[in-house]
Amino acid sequence: MANITKKVSWSSRGDESGSPWEGTPLLNGSEQPSVSRQLSGGRSIFQIGRLSTVDLEDEITAEEDSRGRPKEIPHNEKLLSLKYESLDYDNIENQLFLEEERRMSFGGFRCLEISRWVVCGLIGFLTGLVACCIDIVVEEMAGLKYKVIKENIVKSTEAGGLSISLILWAVLNCAFVMVGAIMVACFEPIAGGSGIPQIKCYLNGVKIPRVVRLKTLVVKVLGVMCSVVGGLAVGKEGPMIHSGAVIAAGVSQGRSTSLKRDFKMFEYFRRDTEKRDFVSAGAAAGVSAAFGAPVGGVLFSLEEGASFWNQMLTWRIFFASMISTFTLNFFLSIYHHKPGDLSNPGLINFGRFESEIMSYNLYEIPLFIAMGALGGFLGALFNVLNYWLTIFRIRYVHRPFLQVIEAMLVAAVTVAVSFTMIYFSTDCQPLGPEHSEEYPLQLFCADGEYNSMAKIFFNTPERSVRSLFHSQPGTYNPLTLGLFTLTYFLLACWTYGLSVSAGVFIPSLLIGAAWGRLCGILLASITSSGSIWADPGKYALIGAAAQLGGIVRMTLSLTVIMVEATGNVTYGLPIMLVLMTAKIVGDYFQEGLYDIHIKLQSVPFLHWEAPGTSHWLTAREVMSSPVTCLNRIEKVGTIVDILSDTSTNHNGFPVVVKVSHNNEPAKLCGLILRSQLIVLLKHKVFVELARSRLNQRKLQLKDFRDAYPRFPPIQSIHVSQDERECMMDLTEFMNPTPYTVPLDTSLPRVFKLFRALGLRHLVVADDENRVVGLVTRKDLARYHLGKHGLEELHLAQT
Amino acid sequence: MSSHSIFVFFVLLVINIHAFVASDGLNVTALDSSGKLTQVSVLVNSPSVFKPIVDSVYPLSLLSSFPEDVEISEYCSDLLLVLGQRYVAYMSCLIPAARPVKVCQKCYSGYSSLVQIYQNISSDQMGPGNVSCRDSLLHSDRLMLVYLLYSNVENIWDNSNCAQCLSKDFQSQTNDTLFFLNVLNQTLSCFEKYKQRNLTELCKNCKKSYKDLNDLYSLKELNHTLCIDLEDAMNMTRRLWSKNFNCFLPREETVPVIAVFSFMLFLPIVFYLSSFLHSEQKKRKLIHPNRAKSYTGLMNIQDKQS
């Protein structure tokens, strides 16, 4: 109700003043009281937080003073960072574009289509190759490490000095982890973690700085080798997705800005729109290489970045993922001395589940669903713990050397815990006929028997998962599995979010497989004839799916990935049900892990839908106002000043035709981007110069592409005092048909436009087509549905 | 079914005799009532071999009533007989050797003679009378009994890995094997010697020979020169050593391990505490966006909603 009255009063005032937006500058002046009121009310919580810290008097800049109180708060999840920009998915149909299209023949378009396929093939091939490299290096180095440690342990079991073995193991692991952590923390922090949140943001349309650079790829690949070999509770599958995306972004551009090499290829693809399509193909190729799941890869791309896709693109993505799996298979077959054998897919291979032993019955479905619920609950617990840990890390552990030390400490504790568990375990079992452990530890077991705990701890996580899935019933004691689940849960939770590049897929699977197997064993023991149907391997699989689903909350793609990785379609139904239950139960408590990390990085992420109860919000409330506009023919000095203003880091400027000389907003005739203006300034496209030099080459779209994606900052462009007086004609370069909405458009409508069209700027115009406001991604992303209804996030400098 | 088709066969045979008295060999293709195509190749040396009278003398005993041409040759049945004898001999050797496993040491000669006769049967070359027994003995019926029995034996042989312990031609055990058995016997005799007395003494005194045995075994394991006999003997010895004589390694380093463990657990606690106390907390500067009047902030949203 209040809603309506407010609106009425607004419009009535507009009627009174004759022109509704005459008051725009007035609004600026009257901002002061509203800010202070806001501070005394809504921000009281933050003030408390601020008082508790030591040094808050510093760094009150002049700018903040002018606005009233210093506004510094500890990092939390309810912030939007200023450092993230949108990608330009909207095609700028300016005159240059039209000219180029006119020039391009029909054959040219066919060529483009073909080169898209070529690029996708290359992406698949290179992604597969990188995956293969990671796999081989990890296998070799981990093998070497375990061999050395095993020899030492065997020696000191007899002769004494097991604590020395423990220290040796810890030192080796710490050394590897240190290398990985230094690379990530000091050279490329964005390469930390699994990279899936970053790629998710990129596909959503947020430009994460440096996320698809070559350097990131190198650090990512080397980092993941180090962290897996370093024995952390991590997997190498998540980073593959990021690697695939970087490869895609690099290959599709036909050049590397880092290496300063331009192959003069694929120049047409040097735009955000095209690049995004290839990045989604790269992410798919990464998934497909990681799990041997081409279809799962395509679905992952669609699930995470699905707002922009069509049938042809999907088909190309599928092509890239297939090529990637094929390449990986081929090179791994050579590595395993079986060249040409293509049946060895994926970095993680769950192994074949034989359908006779692993058949399931109708009455087991409720059990599976219960396990799904448990997985959802445990996943939520994992996420909550990790959430608090991540907040602590962002606030206190933000210096690179602290991050390196933290990673090393985690590695050391992981070793200490594993070793102690192995040392005190009395669960001894003989090796199975086809055991996957290359380095079984005997320790204090009877001769011919081996320590069960060491089978899962003294091994790479991938092998442990496989062992839990496929070992014969009776390989593991319930006590071993229970202890393992508990410790590994805590270790994995502690590890995720360290500044090493590592994924969370495999640890989740491992935790799930352990308690799933435990469930299987317990079920078999409570029913006297149960040993027939309750095969522990089957329950390990279900538990793994439940735990993974509970942590990452992916649905469709995860189901398909699991089905493909096990190579057994019969498990489609139980896995789907389990993932569904896990998601429902988990969402009741906490969001998915990736969403939490996106939020904690203060990314303006647009979800599928606008928050539910936001129809009463209109563009009038959402938009930023007043807007910095440019005239169609603008003085160079003005442009330079606007661009150099550090306090307003705008990227898009509505171009207007001035009606009169007062402050009244002018009529909209186009939109121009900061990047375009910078290119224009760099090439000195001034009206006066054009008159004097008639034969000057006309600026083409190619000039804009060449500068993409790293446009120089305005500071690096020198404009002389004389040139400042020149004029610039923007007519040719601006986007003459920007999207606009009327003032009363509701938030969900605006949201839909943004999400479906991939917009970056949306001009809000009044009934006479005069610019009154501008909606950007950050204006929309700040509304979200919290515990107490609709909440607003704050913009912050990070 | 079978008697029916045999009946059809004979009818056709008689017809064919009337039709092709002069011909030497003929192929009869008979389509039985179920529509199955039964192809029978009949080797006929000369028409005079046929003795149609036999049919009337033994009308009920069809098994012995085949004409010689259809029946297997004498040579082949001899081979079959020998195969049977050797098979029985091998089996009667295997079964007593099942536990404790001695199938390689005791029965390798039986196996090699069995292989030899089977190779004779399955070889391509013709025996006397220019006959090959391969087709007639191995796969002329659905059951293929000879082949089935032999593949069973093969399976046992492969699983037992006996070939690793024997010389190339399966005539003798390798020197390696004999040496291992020798070492094993030494260890066992040592066990015997001290078994009656104190077990701790056994653990101490036999440790060296047991350790040698163990080392030799792991060496052989690496070289893949183990067969089931040795594996089983080793398993039994190990069980004796660990389970019966309780010669465990003592778990005596608990204190140092726990000390290192707790030290390592202690480090992160120090790290987090110190970074909490000494590290400067990361602050974010809030930015105020330009908004139209009175529409900024949380307060307003909540006002409007209420």
XYZ file of N, CA and C in Angstrom, chain B residues 17 50-57:
27
model
N 21.321 -92.394 -52.024
C 22.027 -93.572 -52.528
C 21.441 -93.987 -53.862
N 28.775 -99.152 -47.989
C 27.475 -99.129 -47.303
C 26.976 -100.514 -46.974
N 26.515 -100.671 -45.738
C 25.913 -101.952 -45.363
C 24.517 -101.693 -44.859
N 23.595 -101.645 -45.766
C 22.221 -101.287 -45.350
C 21.597 -102.315 -44.432
N 22.172 -103.487 -44.366
C 21.562 -104.552 -43.553
C 21.642 -104.204 -42.074
N 22.737 -103.478 -41.723
C 22.952 -103.139 -40.319
C 21.723 -102.483 -39.718
N 21.076 -101.684 -40.542
C 19.891 -100.977 -40.065
C 18.835 -101.926 -39.546
N 18.671 -102.990 -40.230
C 17.595 -103.892 -39.826
C 17.997 -104.758 -38.644
N 19.332 -104.977 -38.468
C 19.758 -105.832 -37.366
C 19.632 -105.114 -36.021
